[in-house]
Coordinates of C-alpha atoms in Angstrom, one line a residue:
M1 CA 5.2 -23.6 15.8
S2 CA 7.7 -26.5 16.3
S3 CA 6.4 -29.9 17.2
I4 CA 7.8 -33.1 18.7
S5 CA 9.0 -35.5 16.0
N6 CA 6.9 -38.6 15.7
L7 CA 7.6 -42.1 14.4
N8 CA 5.8 -43.3 11.2
I9 CA 4.5 -46.8 10.8
N10 CA 7.8 -48.0 9.4
G11 CA 9.7 -46.8 12.4
A12 CA 11.6 -44.2 10.5
K13 CA 11.9 -40.8 12.1
E14 CA 9.8 -38.1 10.3
E15 CA 11.4 -34.8 9.5
R16 CA 10.8 -32.1 12.1
K17 CA 8.1 -29.7 11.0
E18 CA 9.2 -26.4 9.7
K19 CA 8.9 -23.5 12.1
K20 CA 6.3 -21.0 10.8
P21 CA 5.4 -17.6 12.1
E22 CA 2.0 -17.5 13.8
I23 CA 0.0 -14.3 13.2
G24 CA -2.1 -12.3 15.6
L25 CA -3.0 -8.9 17.0
M26 CA -0.4 -7.0 18.8
S27 CA -2.8 -5.2 21.2
K28 CA -6.4 -5.5 22.3
N29 CA -6.8 -1.8 22.8
N30 CA -8.5 -1.1 19.5
E31 CA -10.2 -4.5 18.9
H32 CA -13.7 -4.2 17.5
I33 CA -15.8 -7.2 18.7
F34 CA -18.7 -8.2 16.5
R35 CA -21.9 -8.7 18.6
Q36 CA -24.4 -9.3 15.8
L37 CA -24.0 -10.4 12.1
Y38 CA -26.2 -9.7 9.1
F39 CA -26.1 -10.5 5.5
D40 CA -28.5 -8.6 3.2
G41 CA -28.5 -11.1 0.4
D42 CA -27.0 -8.7 -2.1
K43 CA -23.3 -9.2 -1.8
Q44 CA -23.2 -7.0 1.3
F45 CA -22.3 -8.2 4.8
Y46 CA -22.5 -6.3 8.1
G47 CA -20.8 -7.0 11.4
F48 CA -22.4 -4.9 14.2
G49 CA -20.4 -3.9 17.3
E50 CA -20.6 -1.8 20.4
Q51 CA -18.4 1.2 19.4
E52 CA -20.8 4.1 18.9
N53 CA -23.4 1.9 17.2
K54 CA -21.1 1.5 14.2
A55 CA -21.1 -1.4 11.8
I56 CA -18.4 -2.7 9.5
K57 CA -19.6 -3.2 6.0
F58 CA -17.9 -5.7 3.7
N59 CA -18.4 -5.7 -0.1
T60 CA -17.3 -7.9 -2.9
T61 CA -13.7 -6.5 -2.9
I62 CA -13.2 -7.5 0.8
T63 CA -12.6 -3.9 1.6
G64 CA -14.4 -2.4 4.5
Y65 CA -15.6 0.8 5.9
S66 CA -17.7 2.0 8.8
E67 CA -21.2 3.3 8.9
K68 CA -23.5 4.3 11.8
Y69 CA -26.5 2.2 12.5
D70 CA -29.1 1.8 15.2
V71 CA -28.0 -1.6 16.5
N72 CA -30.1 -3.7 18.9
L73 CA -27.5 -5.6 20.9
S74 CA -29.9 -7.8 22.9
Y75 CA -29.4 -11.5 23.5
V76 CA -33.1 -12.4 23.6
F77 CA -35.3 -14.0 21.0
N78 CA -34.7 -12.5 17.7
T79 CA -35.9 -13.2 14.2
N80 CA -33.6 -12.6 11.2
K81 CA -36.4 -12.2 8.6
P82 CA -34.4 -11.4 5.5
N83 CA -32.6 -14.7 5.6
N84 CA -35.4 -16.6 7.4
H85 CA -33.1 -17.8 10.2
L86 CA -34.7 -18.0 13.6
I87 CA -32.9 -17.8 16.9
V88 CA -34.9 -20.3 18.9
K89 CA -32.9 -20.0 22.1
A90 CA -30.5 -17.4 23.3
V91 CA -29.0 -17.8 26.8
Y92 CA -26.1 -15.5 27.7
D93 CA -24.5 -18.1 29.9
K94 CA -21.1 -18.5 28.2
S95 CA -19.6 -21.5 29.9
P96 CA -17.9 -24.5 28.1
D97 CA -20.8 -26.9 28.9
S98 CA -23.7 -24.5 28.2
E99 CA -25.6 -24.4 24.9
Y100 CA -26.0 -20.6 25.0
L101 CA -27.0 -19.9 21.4
I102 CA -29.0 -22.1 19.1
K103 CA -30.2 -21.2 15.6
L104 CA -32.6 -23.1 13.4
D105 CA -32.7 -23.0 9.6
P106 CA -36.4 -23.5 8.8
K107 CA -35.6 -24.3 5.2
T108 CA -33.4 -27.3 6.0
G109 CA -34.3 -28.1 9.6
D110 CA -30.6 -27.9 10.5
T111 CA -29.7 -26.7 14.0
Y112 CA -26.6 -24.7 15.0
T113 CA -25.5 -24.9 18.6
C114 CA -22.7 -22.9 20.2
R115 CA -20.8 -24.5 23.0
G116 CA -17.8 -22.6 24.4
F117 CA -15.6 -21.8 21.5
E118 CA -17.2 -24.2 19.0
I119 CA -20.2 -24.4 16.8
Q120 CA -21.9 -27.6 15.9
R121 CA -24.3 -28.1 13.0
K122 CA -26.7 -31.1 13.1
T123 CA -27.8 -31.9 9.6
G124 CA -29.1 -35.2 8.1
G125 CA -28.1 -37.3 11.0
K126 CA -24.5 -36.0 11.1
T127 CA -22.7 -33.3 13.1
I128 CA -20.3 -30.8 11.6
T129 CA -18.0 -29.0 14.0
Y130 CA -16.6 -25.5 13.3
K131 CA -13.6 -25.1 15.6
G132 CA -11.2 -22.2 15.6
H133 CA -12.3 -19.4 17.8
R134 CA -10.4 -18.5 20.9
G135 CA -13.3 -16.8 22.7
Y136 CA -17.0 -17.4 23.4
I137 CA -19.1 -17.0 20.3
N138 CA -21.5 -14.1 20.0
D139 CA -23.5 -14.7 16.9
I140 CA -23.6 -16.8 13.7
E141 CA -25.0 -16.2 10.3
I142 CA -25.8 -18.9 7.7
I143 CA -25.5 -18.1 4.0
T144 CA -26.7 -21.3 2.4
G145 CA -26.7 -19.9 -1.1
K146 CA -23.0 -19.2 -0.8
N147 CA -22.2 -22.2 1.3
Y148 CA -20.8 -20.1 4.2
L149 CA -21.2 -20.0 7.9
I150 CA -20.0 -16.8 9.5
S151 CA -19.4 -16.4 13.2
S152 CA -18.2 -13.7 15.6
A153 CA -16.7 -14.2 19.0
E154 CA -15.2 -12.5 22.1
D155 CA -11.7 -13.0 20.6
A156 CA -12.5 -10.1 18.3
S157 CA -12.5 -12.3 15.2
M158 CA -15.2 -12.9 12.6
N159 CA -14.6 -16.3 11.1
I160 CA -15.9 -17.4 7.7
W161 CA -16.3 -21.2 7.3
N162 CA -17.2 -23.6 4.5
L163 CA -20.7 -24.5 5.6
E164 CA -20.5 -28.2 4.4
T165 CA -17.0 -29.2 5.5
G166 CA -16.4 -27.0 8.6
E167 CA -13.2 -25.8 7.1
K168 CA -12.2 -22.3 8.3
L169 CA -11.6 -20.1 5.2
L170 CA -10.8 -16.7 6.7
S171 CA -10.6 -14.7 9.9
V172 CA -11.4 -11.0 9.9
Y173 CA -10.3 -8.6 12.6
V174 CA -11.0 -4.9 13.0
V175 CA -8.2 -3.1 14.8
D176 CA -10.0 0.2 14.5
M177 CA -13.0 1.4 12.6
G178 CA -12.4 0.9 9.0
K179 CA -9.0 -0.8 9.5
L180 CA -9.4 -4.5 8.6
I181 CA -7.2 -7.5 8.7
F182 CA -8.1 -10.7 6.8
I183 CA -6.1 -13.8 7.7
T184 CA -6.1 -17.3 6.2
P185 CA -5.5 -20.5 8.2
D186 CA -2.0 -20.5 6.7
N187 CA -1.2 -17.0 8.1
Y188 CA -1.4 -15.2 4.8
Y189 CA -3.1 -11.9 5.2
M190 CA -4.4 -8.7 3.7
A191 CA -4.6 -5.5 5.7
T192 CA -6.5 -2.3 4.7
G193 CA -5.3 1.2 5.5
D194 CA -2.6 1.2 8.2
A195 CA -4.1 -1.9 10.0
L196 CA -0.8 -3.6 9.5
T197 CA 0.5 -1.7 12.6
G198 CA -1.9 -3.8 14.7
L199 CA -0.5 -7.1 13.4
G200 CA 2.4 -9.2 14.7
F201 CA 4.0 -12.6 14.3
N202 CA 5.0 -15.1 17.0
F203 CA 8.0 -16.9 15.7
D204 CA 10.4 -19.1 17.5
G205 CA 9.2 -17.8 20.9
K206 CA 9.5 -14.2 20.0
V207 CA 7.1 -11.5 18.9
F208 CA 7.9 -9.5 15.7
P209 CA 6.0 -6.7 13.9
A210 CA 4.3 -7.9 10.7
E211 CA 6.7 -6.1 8.4
Q212 CA 9.4 -8.6 9.2
F213 CA 7.5 -11.2 7.2
D214 CA 5.4 -8.9 5.1
I215 CA 6.9 -9.7 1.7
K216 CA 6.1 -13.4 2.1
Y217 CA 2.8 -13.4 4.0
N218 CA 1.1 -10.2 2.8
R219 CA -0.8 -12.0 0.0
P220 CA -4.2 -10.5 -0.9
D221 CA -4.4 -12.8 -3.9
Y222 CA -4.2 -15.8 -1.6
V223 CA -6.8 -14.3 0.8
I224 CA -9.5 -13.8 -1.8
E225 CA -8.7 -17.1 -3.5
S226 CA -9.1 -19.0 -0.2
F227 CA -12.4 -17.3 0.4
G228 CA -13.7 -18.8 -2.9
Y229 CA -16.2 -15.9 -3.4
F230 CA -14.5 -14.2 -6.3
E231 CA -14.0 -15.0 -9.9
Q232 CA -10.5 -15.9 -11.1
D233 CA -10.1 -12.5 -12.9
M234 CA -10.2 -10.8 -9.5
V235 CA -7.7 -13.2 -8.1
D236 CA -5.4 -12.6 -11.1
L237 CA -5.7 -8.8 -10.6
Y238 CA -4.6 -9.0 -7.0
H239 CA -1.8 -11.4 -7.9
K240 CA -0.6 -9.0 -10.5
A241 CA -0.5 -6.2 -7.9
Y242 CA 1.6 -8.5 -5.7
L243 CA 4.0 -9.3 -8.5
K244 CA 4.4 -5.6 -9.3
R245 CA 5.2 -5.0 -5.6
I246 CA 7.9 -7.6 -5.3
S247 CA 9.3 -6.6 -8.7
K248 CA 9.7 -3.0 -7.4
L249 CA 11.7 -4.5 -4.5
G250 CA 13.9 -6.6 -6.7
F251 CA 12.4 -10.0 -6.0
T252 CA 10.6 -12.8 -7.9
E253 CA 8.2 -15.4 -6.6
E254 CA 10.8 -18.1 -7.0
M255 CA 13.2 -16.2 -4.8
L256 CA 10.7 -16.0 -1.9
E257 CA 10.0 -19.8 -1.8
G258 CA 11.5 -21.9 1.0
K259 CA 11.6 -22.1 4.7
I260 CA 11.3 -19.1 7.0
N261 CA 14.5 -17.9 8.7
L262 CA 14.9 -14.5 10.3
P263 CA 18.3 -12.8 9.5
E264 CA 19.9 -10.8 12.3
L265 CA 21.7 -7.4 12.2
K266 CA 23.8 -5.8 14.9
I267 CA 25.4 -2.4 15.2
N268 CA 28.7 -3.3 16.8
N269 CA 29.6 0.3 17.6
L270 CA 26.2 1.5 18.8
N271 CA 27.5 2.8 22.1
E272 CA 30.1 4.9 20.3
I273 CA 27.6 6.8 18.1
P274 CA 26.7 10.2 19.7
L275 CA 23.2 11.5 20.1
K276 CA 24.6 14.9 18.9
T277 CA 27.5 15.6 16.6
T278 CA 29.1 18.4 14.7
T279 CA 30.5 15.9 12.1
Q280 CA 28.3 15.4 9.1
N281 CA 29.0 11.7 8.7
I282 CA 28.7 8.8 11.1
S283 CA 30.0 5.3 10.5
V284 CA 28.1 2.2 11.5
D285 CA 29.9 -1.1 12.0
L286 CA 27.4 -3.9 11.1
S287 CA 27.4 -7.6 11.6
M288 CA 24.7 -9.4 9.6
S289 CA 23.9 -13.1 9.6
D290 CA 21.5 -15.7 8.5
K291 CA 21.8 -19.4 9.5
N292 CA 20.2 -20.9 6.4
Y293 CA 20.4 -18.4 3.5
D294 CA 22.7 -15.9 1.9
L295 CA 22.1 -12.2 2.7
D296 CA 20.6 -10.2 -0.2
R297 CA 20.8 -6.5 0.8
V298 CA 21.0 -4.0 3.6
N299 CA 18.6 -1.1 3.8
V300 CA 19.4 2.3 5.4
Y301 CA 16.6 4.9 5.8
V302 CA 17.4 8.4 7.0
N303 CA 14.2 10.4 7.8
D304 CA 12.3 7.9 5.6
V305 CA 14.5 8.4 2.6
P306 CA 16.5 5.3 1.4
L307 CA 20.2 6.0 1.4
F308 CA 20.8 3.4 -1.3
G309 CA 17.6 3.7 -3.1
T310 CA 14.5 1.4 -3.0
K311 CA 16.5 -1.8 -3.5
G312 CA 19.1 -1.1 -0.9
M313 CA 22.8 -1.9 -0.9
S314 CA 23.3 -5.3 -2.6
L315 CA 25.1 -8.0 -0.7
K316 CA 24.6 -10.7 -3.4
D317 CA 28.3 -10.6 -4.5
D318 CA 29.3 -11.7 -1.0
K319 CA 27.4 -15.0 -1.4
S320 CA 27.4 -15.4 2.3
G321 CA 25.1 -15.6 5.3
N322 CA 27.7 -13.9 7.5
I323 CA 28.8 -10.4 6.5
K324 CA 30.5 -7.6 8.3
K325 CA 30.1 -4.2 6.7
K326 CA 31.1 -0.6 7.6
I327 CA 28.7 2.0 6.2
D328 CA 29.2 5.8 6.3
I329 CA 25.9 7.7 6.6
P330 CA 25.8 11.4 5.7
L331 CA 23.6 13.3 8.1
S332 CA 21.1 16.1 7.3
K333 CA 21.2 19.3 9.3
G334 CA 19.1 18.8 12.5
D335 CA 17.4 15.6 13.5
N336 CA 18.2 12.3 11.7
I337 CA 16.1 9.2 12.4
I338 CA 17.9 6.3 11.0
Y339 CA 16.6 2.7 10.4
I340 CA 18.9 -0.1 9.4
S341 CA 17.9 -3.7 8.4
C342 CA 19.0 -6.5 6.2
L343 CA 17.1 -9.0 4.1
N344 CA 18.0 -12.5 3.2
E345 CA 17.6 -14.0 -0.3
K346 CA 14.1 -15.1 0.6
G347 CA 13.0 -11.6 1.2
I348 CA 12.7 -11.9 5.0
E349 CA 13.8 -8.8 6.8
S350 CA 15.7 -8.6 10.1
L351 CA 14.5 -6.5 13.0
K352 CA 15.2 -2.8 12.3
E353 CA 17.9 -1.1 14.3
E354 CA 17.0 2.5 15.1
L355 CA 19.4 5.4 15.7
S356 CA 18.7 9.1 16.4
V357 CA 21.4 11.6 15.8
H358 CA 21.2 15.4 15.8
Y359 CA 23.6 17.1 13.5
E360 CA 24.6 20.6 14.6
S361 CA 26.3 22.1 11.5
S362 CA 28.7 25.0 11.7
D363 CA 28.3 25.4 7.9
N364 CA 25.8 28.2 7.1
T365 CA 25.8 27.4 3.4
K366 CA 22.2 27.3 2.1
P367 CA 21.0 24.3 0.2
N368 CA 20.6 24.2 -3.5
L369 CA 17.3 23.9 -5.4
Y370 CA 17.0 21.8 -8.5
L371 CA 14.1 22.4 -10.8
I372 CA 13.2 20.1 -13.6
S373 CA 10.4 20.8 -15.9
L374 CA 9.0 18.5 -18.6
A375 CA 6.2 19.8 -20.9
V376 CA 5.0 19.0 -24.3
A377 CA 2.4 20.9 -26.3
E378 CA 3.6 20.0 -29.8
Y379 CA 4.1 16.4 -30.7
E380 CA 5.6 14.8 -33.9
D381 CA 2.1 13.4 -34.3
S382 CA 0.4 16.8 -34.3
Q383 CA -3.2 15.5 -33.9
Y384 CA -2.4 15.2 -30.2
N385 CA -1.1 18.7 -29.7
I386 CA -2.5 20.6 -26.6
R387 CA -2.4 24.2 -25.6
Y388 CA -1.2 25.1 -22.1
T389 CA 1.4 22.6 -21.0
I390 CA 4.3 25.0 -21.8
N391 CA 2.5 27.7 -19.7
D392 CA 2.4 25.1 -16.9
G393 CA 6.1 24.4 -17.2
E394 CA 7.1 28.0 -17.3
G395 CA 4.8 28.9 -14.5
F396 CA 6.3 26.1 -12.3
I397 CA 9.8 27.5 -13.0
K398 CA 8.8 31.1 -12.3
L399 CA 7.0 30.1 -9.1
F400 CA 10.2 28.7 -7.5
T401 CA 12.8 31.0 -9.0
E402 CA 11.3 34.5 -8.4
N403 CA 12.1 36.0 -5.0
N404 CA 13.5 32.6 -3.9
S405 CA 17.2 33.3 -4.1
K406 CA 17.3 34.2 -0.4
N407 CA 16.4 30.7 0.6
F408 CA 18.9 28.8 -1.6
N409 CA 22.6 29.0 -2.4
H410 CA 21.9 28.3 -6.1
I411 CA 18.9 27.4 -8.2
Y412 CA 19.6 25.0 -11.0
V413 CA 17.0 24.8 -13.8
D414 CA 16.6 22.1 -16.5
T415 CA 13.7 22.4 -18.9
F416 CA 12.6 19.9 -21.5
Y417 CA 10.0 21.5 -23.7
N418 CA 8.5 20.2 -26.9
A419 CA 11.1 18.7 -29.2
S420 CA 13.8 18.6 -26.5
C421 CA 11.6 16.5 -24.3
T422 CA 12.8 13.0 -25.3
R423 CA 13.4 10.0 -23.1
E424 CA 17.1 10.1 -23.6
N425 CA 17.4 13.8 -22.7
V426 CA 15.3 13.5 -19.6
L427 CA 17.1 10.4 -18.2
A428 CA 20.5 12.0 -18.7
V429 CA 19.7 14.5 -15.9
K430 CA 20.1 11.7 -13.4
D431 CA 23.9 12.2 -13.5
K432 CA 23.4 15.8 -12.4
L433 CA 21.1 14.8 -9.6
M434 CA 23.7 12.3 -8.3
N435 CA 25.9 15.3 -7.4
T436 CA 23.3 16.8 -5.1
D437 CA 23.8 17.1 -1.3
V438 CA 21.6 15.6 1.3
D439 CA 20.0 18.9 2.3
D440 CA 19.3 20.0 -1.3
Y441 CA 15.8 20.2 -2.8
V442 CA 14.7 18.6 -6.0
Y443 CA 11.3 19.5 -7.6
V444 CA 10.2 17.8 -10.8
H445 CA 7.1 19.0 -12.7
I446 CA 5.5 17.2 -15.6
A447 CA 2.8 18.4 -17.9
G448 CA 1.4 16.7 -21.0
H449 CA -0.4 13.5 -22.1
G450 CA -0.3 10.3 -20.1
L451 CA -0.7 7.1 -22.0
L452 CA -1.2 3.4 -21.2
D453 CA 0.3 0.5 -23.1
D454 CA -1.3 -2.9 -23.6
N455 CA -0.2 -3.9 -20.1
L456 CA -1.8 -0.7 -18.8
D457 CA 1.5 0.7 -17.6
F458 CA 1.8 4.5 -17.5
Y459 CA 4.0 6.4 -19.9
F460 CA 4.5 10.2 -20.1
A461 CA 4.2 11.2 -23.7
T462 CA 7.5 12.6 -24.9
A463 CA 7.6 14.7 -28.1
D464 CA 8.5 11.8 -30.3
I465 CA 6.4 9.1 -28.6
N466 CA 4.6 6.5 -30.7
F467 CA 1.0 7.0 -29.5
A468 CA 0.0 3.5 -30.7
H469 CA 2.9 1.9 -28.9
P470 CA 3.8 4.1 -25.8
S471 CA 6.8 2.0 -24.9
R472 CA 8.5 3.3 -28.0
N473 CA 10.2 6.5 -26.8
G474 CA 7.7 7.1 -24.0
L475 CA 8.9 7.8 -20.5
K476 CA 7.7 5.1 -18.1
Y477 CA 6.5 6.0 -14.7
D478 CA 9.2 3.9 -13.0
E479 CA 11.8 5.8 -15.0
I480 CA 10.4 9.1 -13.9
E481 CA 10.5 8.2 -10.2
G482 CA 13.8 6.5 -10.8
L483 CA 15.3 9.9 -11.5
L484 CA 14.9 10.7 -7.8
D485 CA 15.7 7.2 -6.5
G486 CA 19.0 6.9 -4.7
I487 CA 20.1 10.5 -5.2
P488 CA 21.8 12.2 -2.2
A489 CA 19.1 14.9 -1.9
R490 CA 16.4 14.0 0.6
N491 CA 13.9 16.7 -0.1
K492 CA 12.2 15.5 -3.2
L493 CA 8.8 16.5 -4.8
L494 CA 7.3 15.1 -8.0
L495 CA 4.3 16.9 -9.5
M496 CA 2.5 15.3 -12.4
D497 CA -0.1 17.2 -14.4
A498 CA -1.1 14.4 -16.8
C499 CA -3.9 12.0 -17.1
H500 CA -3.5 8.5 -15.7
S501 CA -0.7 9.8 -13.5
G502 CA -1.9 7.9 -10.5
E503 CA -0.6 4.6 -12.0
V504 CA -3.0 2.1 -13.5
D505 CA -3.7 -1.6 -13.7
K506 CA -6.3 -3.5 -15.6
D507 CA -9.8 -2.3 -14.8
D508 CA -12.9 -2.3 -16.9
D509 CA -13.6 1.4 -16.2
F510 CA -11.3 2.5 -19.0
A511 CA -12.3 3.4 -22.6
V512 CA -11.0 1.6 -25.6
N513 CA -9.2 3.2 -28.5
T514 CA -10.4 6.6 -27.3
V515 CA -8.7 9.9 -28.1
T516 CA -9.9 12.7 -25.8
D517 CA -10.3 16.3 -26.9
G518 CA -6.9 17.9 -26.6
D519 CA -8.4 21.3 -26.1
D520 CA -9.7 20.6 -22.6
T521 CA -8.4 17.2 -21.6
R522 CA -4.9 15.9 -21.3
G523 CA -4.5 12.2 -22.1
V524 CA -5.0 9.3 -24.4
T525 CA -6.2 5.9 -23.5
M526 CA -5.3 3.3 -26.1
F527 CA -5.7 -0.5 -26.0
S528 CA -5.0 -2.9 -28.8
T529 CA -7.7 -5.3 -27.4
K530 CA -10.4 -5.3 -24.7
A531 CA -11.1 -8.5 -22.9
T532 CA -14.5 -9.0 -21.5
G533 CA -13.7 -10.5 -18.2
T534 CA -11.6 -8.0 -16.2
P535 CA -13.7 -7.3 -13.1
K536 CA -14.2 -4.1 -11.2
T537 CA -12.2 -4.0 -8.0
G538 CA -14.1 -1.2 -6.3
L539 CA -10.7 0.6 -6.4
Q540 CA -10.0 3.2 -9.1
N541 CA -6.6 1.8 -10.1
S542 CA -3.6 -0.2 -9.1
F543 CA -2.0 2.9 -7.4
E544 CA -4.9 2.9 -4.9
L545 CA -4.9 -0.9 -4.8
M546 CA -1.2 -1.2 -4.0
K547 CA -1.4 1.6 -1.5
L548 CA -4.2 -0.3 0.2
L549 CA -2.4 -3.6 0.2
F550 CA 1.3 -3.0 0.6
A551 CA 2.6 -0.6 3.3
D552 CA 6.3 -0.7 2.0
L553 CA 5.2 1.1 -1.2
K554 CA 4.5 4.1 0.9
K555 CA 8.3 4.3 1.6
G556 CA 9.3 4.2 -2.1
T557 CA 12.1 6.5 -3.0
G558 CA 11.4 9.0 -0.2
T559 CA 9.8 11.2 -2.8
V560 CA 6.5 13.0 -2.2
V561 CA 4.4 12.4 -5.3
I562 CA 1.3 14.5 -6.1
S563 CA -0.4 13.8 -9.4
A564 CA -3.2 15.5 -11.3
A565 CA -5.5 12.6 -11.8
S566 CA -6.1 9.2 -10.4
G567 CA -5.2 6.3 -12.6
G568 CA -8.6 6.3 -14.4
G569 CA -9.0 10.0 -14.5
Y570 CA -8.2 12.9 -16.7
A571 CA -6.0 16.0 -16.2
L572 CA -8.0 19.0 -17.3
E573 CA -7.1 22.3 -18.8
N574 CA -9.1 25.5 -18.6
E575 CA -8.9 28.3 -21.2
D576 CA -10.0 31.0 -18.7
I577 CA -6.8 30.4 -16.7
E578 CA -4.6 29.1 -19.6
N579 CA -3.2 26.4 -17.4
G580 CA -3.9 22.9 -16.4
I581 CA -6.2 23.0 -13.3
F582 CA -3.6 21.1 -11.3
T583 CA -0.8 23.5 -12.0
Y584 CA -3.0 26.5 -11.6
C585 CA -3.8 25.4 -8.1
L586 CA -0.1 24.8 -7.4
I587 CA 0.7 28.3 -8.4
E588 CA -2.1 29.8 -6.4
A589 CA -1.1 27.7 -3.4
V590 CA 2.5 28.9 -3.3
S591 CA 2.6 32.4 -5.0
K592 CA -0.3 33.8 -3.0
G593 CA 0.3 31.7 0.1
R594 CA -3.2 30.3 0.0
A595 CA -2.0 26.9 1.2
D596 CA -0.4 28.4 4.4
V597 CA -3.4 27.5 6.5
N598 CA -1.7 28.2 9.9
E599 CA -0.2 31.4 8.6
D600 CA 3.3 30.6 9.8
K601 CA 4.9 31.9 6.5
E602 CA 5.8 28.4 5.6
I603 CA 4.0 25.9 3.4
T604 CA 4.4 22.3 4.3
V605 CA 3.9 19.4 1.9
S606 CA 0.8 18.5 3.8
E607 CA -0.7 22.0 3.4
L608 CA 0.2 22.0 -0.3
R609 CA -1.4 18.6 -0.9
T610 CA -4.6 19.6 0.9
Y611 CA -4.9 22.9 -1.1
I612 CA -4.3 21.2 -4.4
F613 CA -6.7 18.4 -3.7
D614 CA -9.5 20.7 -2.7
G615 CA -8.8 23.3 -5.4
V616 CA -8.7 20.7 -8.2
K617 CA -11.8 19.0 -7.2
R618 CA -13.6 22.3 -6.9
L619 CA -12.5 23.9 -10.2
S620 CA -13.1 20.6 -12.1
G621 CA -16.5 20.0 -10.6
G622 CA -15.2 16.8 -9.2
K623 CA -14.2 15.4 -12.6
Q624 CA -10.5 15.4 -11.7
Q625 CA -9.3 13.5 -8.6
P626 CA -5.7 14.1 -7.6
T627 CA -3.7 11.4 -5.8
S628 CA -0.7 11.5 -3.6
R629 CA 2.0 9.3 -2.2
S630 CA 4.8 10.0 0.3

């Protein structure tokens, strides 16, 4: 918020304070108000509310989930025996001058008094005030061993304070059961699940959705660091996840420093764009501006697929904060939901402009299908040979070519098996995919070993890979997904039947220098060293961590990704079916129509995902846990 300039003691005028966005909840409809608080003394904290007697449970990763409890929501005398804190007075008369809740700590003799929106602690002849709620306080909990005071109030927040200083460390909001938002006093935040949709910023007198400032203020590493509860290794892990996120978006930390300024984008010919058209392309005339910074890029999404890839259309060469640009957008047959926005060089995004155009095509030409299969059973280093990957690749091709010609104009097939499956050969197929059409389909299937390098980045094991150094000849995950990034085709599916195919980051759940039995397990995990201090996050891998923390990664390339195993898991083979379990379930789902739950003769991605997930877990006895991203 802006403030009036003041004069310093020397009479010189101080600089006007920088305008900063102020964060808050967009709606009160789904707020969960904590009525009672409880800490069990074993790194678990509970906030009890009124919705179906449910409690929000917080563990050491600051993630949360809901459980049912029998909750006593009385405001009468109550003893909290586990922590030996006694409520000596509880009067539900919430007025600014009333002392309506008093707690006594028998160990120290300190008293805690609630008045209006404030808490006062009297200790050793001094008074410490905890001020920051915007509603009457419901309950407080003192955790002396951790030096925390935790309070809940009618403003739907649960605040965590430094017990000795009165400094507010964090505010916690629940926008729905299990959807949590953690906010620091500096407006940095961390949101679990899709809780981000309940968050907004007040900036310069206007309200904006959180995504406008997300790249700057969505900082889980700052959140857990400000809490002061976690070891530095945990902070470093979250920071690494953030760095990977901004790297994927083409930014660095240095680029994101500086004052906040919101760029603007306007579609000048908006009123000229029809709601329905028989022309495949529409043209948008854009004016983009930023008062303080150069513009960096423009993003165009059509049905959630980025027209110019994940990094958008670069505007860097213009070196300007005022740019006019005309962009032609090819339409898919049927409905087209289009979002357009621009970003400045500090990573701040403009408000999205939305268009909806229905394209009625007179062209009855069917789309093309592109099938790409990567499978390696025989490696240059033969000790890593496995049995059924070629079966998987051939089964994938057969699945989508037999009896499928009636659905497509042409089916293009590219297979990279054994010796032909090299990094250079696979990456060369991108040129072919750049010639696809927007309505075409591209399916990629991968079967073989997955490896991790010293940085725990995922590589698919090509035939000539160096197993001790996967980056030598290995196919990195970003390169695999990059095959589908920015291509015209908008119907894209990536199926990965390899271990660690969920993406991985440092986590002490992984084995060291371990080679698994190639007869029944795909995958090698190899580390040159193993540090002792990498903490468990409570999350299986960075894929899940990044999905939890950063909503924009769900957009990605517009590709649906279904992988055989989570980042710490294994992709299993079964000699009875002579396939990897993942690919076997894929074949069963499609060839026998078992994924067609509603029996409408069509299998949606959602139906396919559900069938594969359930089938893989069942056939592997829970040992294999698929993951998905769309």
